[in-house]
Amino acid sequence: MNGPEFLIPCADRVANLPPYVFATVFRMKGQALAAGREVIDLGVGNPDGRAPANIIAALNGTLTDESWNCHGYGTFNGRPEFREAIAAWYGTRFGVEVDPETETLPLIGSKEGLANLMRGYLNSGDTVIIPSPCYPAYFGAARLCEAEIHEPALTEELGFVLDFESIPAQVADRARMLILNYPHNPTGGICDLAFYKKAVAWCRDHQVLLVSDIAYSELGFDPHNPPPSVFQVEGAREVAVEFQSLSKSHNMAGWRVGFAVGGAEVIATLGRVKSNVDFSLFGGIQMAAVEALTGSQKICVDNRALYQHRGELMAAGYAALGWTVPVPRATMYIWSRIPASRGDDDFGFITEVFEKSGVLLSPGSGFGLHGRGYVRTSLVADDTRIARVMELLKTADLAWE
Ligand SMILES: Cc1ncc(COP(=O)(O)O)c(C=O)c1O
């Protein structure tokens, strides 16, 4: 649309947002599709599977259920059934007791919750520690609060686990919030309880709010070591809050459903922000989420097997091209250094790959300062499409070393 120029400027906090790296990627994809080119998008982490039938049935059931009216406004803090289901799930999954009434909060996806939490805790100029590479939405949400971002590196050598020693003392002293995400997007890094113990102790020492994002907790591939919750650590409830999502584990990304768990005060603060912004999520989706948490967990078992298989298949395909990449141990991504001949120019690399093959990867620099020189491959294509990806990459004139 090329209408007249809008006369009213937006707020500085929006005008000052840096350009979104992925906007260029989306534009590239749009132009190629408009030109009728074959495109395989392995950039976004959007599950290609569907939510299972029992979850769909639960939603459908509420639409026609005459015993209550899911069509009207709900309550700000969500349906009691959903909050009970969250508490029960924490009990079975992590052995953690949670009060459904005061320590849980349904969210319209965890992205919404994370952004509203920042609004609840970050004043303009406050410091938030966001280790990177990371889920890029953390940056945008922090910038919209006009917060100062400190970005320590998560390195391959340390398995992408944060080294607390790398945080300068003056940053630690003034920080208000630290964001951790394990299993980790984009690297697939995982952490253990000993790490969470360290994190809780560090946050207690420095009076920092520990935000634990466990959106991929059900996508850890080691059946003997399922990813932990920060609340398995004693003393976490006084400093931490945790965010969970049904987007990836249950193929419900478009449904927009997640939840927060934490001590009564942090949950009340988040609820207070939200009550001024939204009206909780659709009742039908909340009842579907109850089914997701309390019904069969087969979808999580299936997704773990699926993404593990695809990770191995994709890594083997890349290896056959001459590009060695690590096989992920969790999540739905491969995180790999770009071929050495490209230096650190991940954006140049993905652009060339796309122009020559139609295969779209995510540039590592879109995930923060320390993502530079890497790319993320989302495992959102089935075996047939992975085979096609490899065919396209093989016939393209690209150097893989
Ligand atoms: C680490 C991480 N946290 C949170 C989210 C947001 O998930 P949701 O769909 O629940 O908003 C994502 C989505 O990709 C993610 O990768």
Tab-separated table of N, CA and C in Angstrom, residues 14 33 73 75 105 123 153 199 219 259 353 356 366:
chain	number	residue	atom	x	y	z
A	14	VAL	N	9.574	2.873	20.381
A	14	VAL	CA	9.318	2.051	19.191
A	14	VAL	C	10.240	2.498	18.052
A	33	LEU	N	8.838	-16.208	-3.300
A	33	LEU	CA	7.542	-16.877	-3.492
A	33	LEU	C	6.721	-16.143	-4.553
A	73	TYR	N	-16.540	-13.223	27.989
A	73	TYR	CA	-15.281	-12.927	28.674
A	73	TYR	C	-15.072	-13.949	29.782
A	75	THR	N	-12.183	-14.877	33.153
A	75	THR	CA	-11.629	-14.089	34.263
A	75	THR	C	-10.164	-13.803	33.952
A	105	LEU	N	-0.316	-18.958	36.390
A	105	LEU	CA	-1.068	-17.977	35.592
A	105	LEU	C	-1.092	-18.386	34.117
A	123	ASN	N	12.169	-0.957	35.149
A	123	ASN	CA	12.002	0.478	34.935
A	123	ASN	C	12.944	0.901	33.816
A	153	ALA	N	28.159	-14.002	26.692
A	153	ALA	CA	28.189	-15.017	25.627
A	153	ALA	C	27.899	-16.410	26.174
A	199	ALA	N	22.517	-20.858	39.668
A	199	ALA	CA	21.777	-19.684	39.184
A	199	ALA	C	20.922	-19.075	40.302
A	219	LEU	N	11.185	-31.373	25.076
A	219	LEU	CA	11.921	-31.794	23.883
A	219	LEU	C	13.400	-32.041	24.186
A	259	PHE	N	1.962	-20.761	30.112
A	259	PHE	CA	1.634	-20.389	31.492
A	259	PHE	C	2.891	-20.011	32.261
A	353	VAL	N	22.961	-19.118	0.232
A	353	VAL	CA	22.302	-20.431	0.231
A	353	VAL	C	20.884	-20.278	-0.320
A	356	LYS	N	20.759	-19.419	-4.145
A	356	LYS	CA	21.179	-20.506	-5.041
A	356	LYS	C	20.340	-21.777	-4.911
A	366	GLY	N	20.835	-12.876	14.084
A	366	GLY	CA	19.473	-12.527	14.493
A	366	GLY	C	19.182	-12.951	15.931
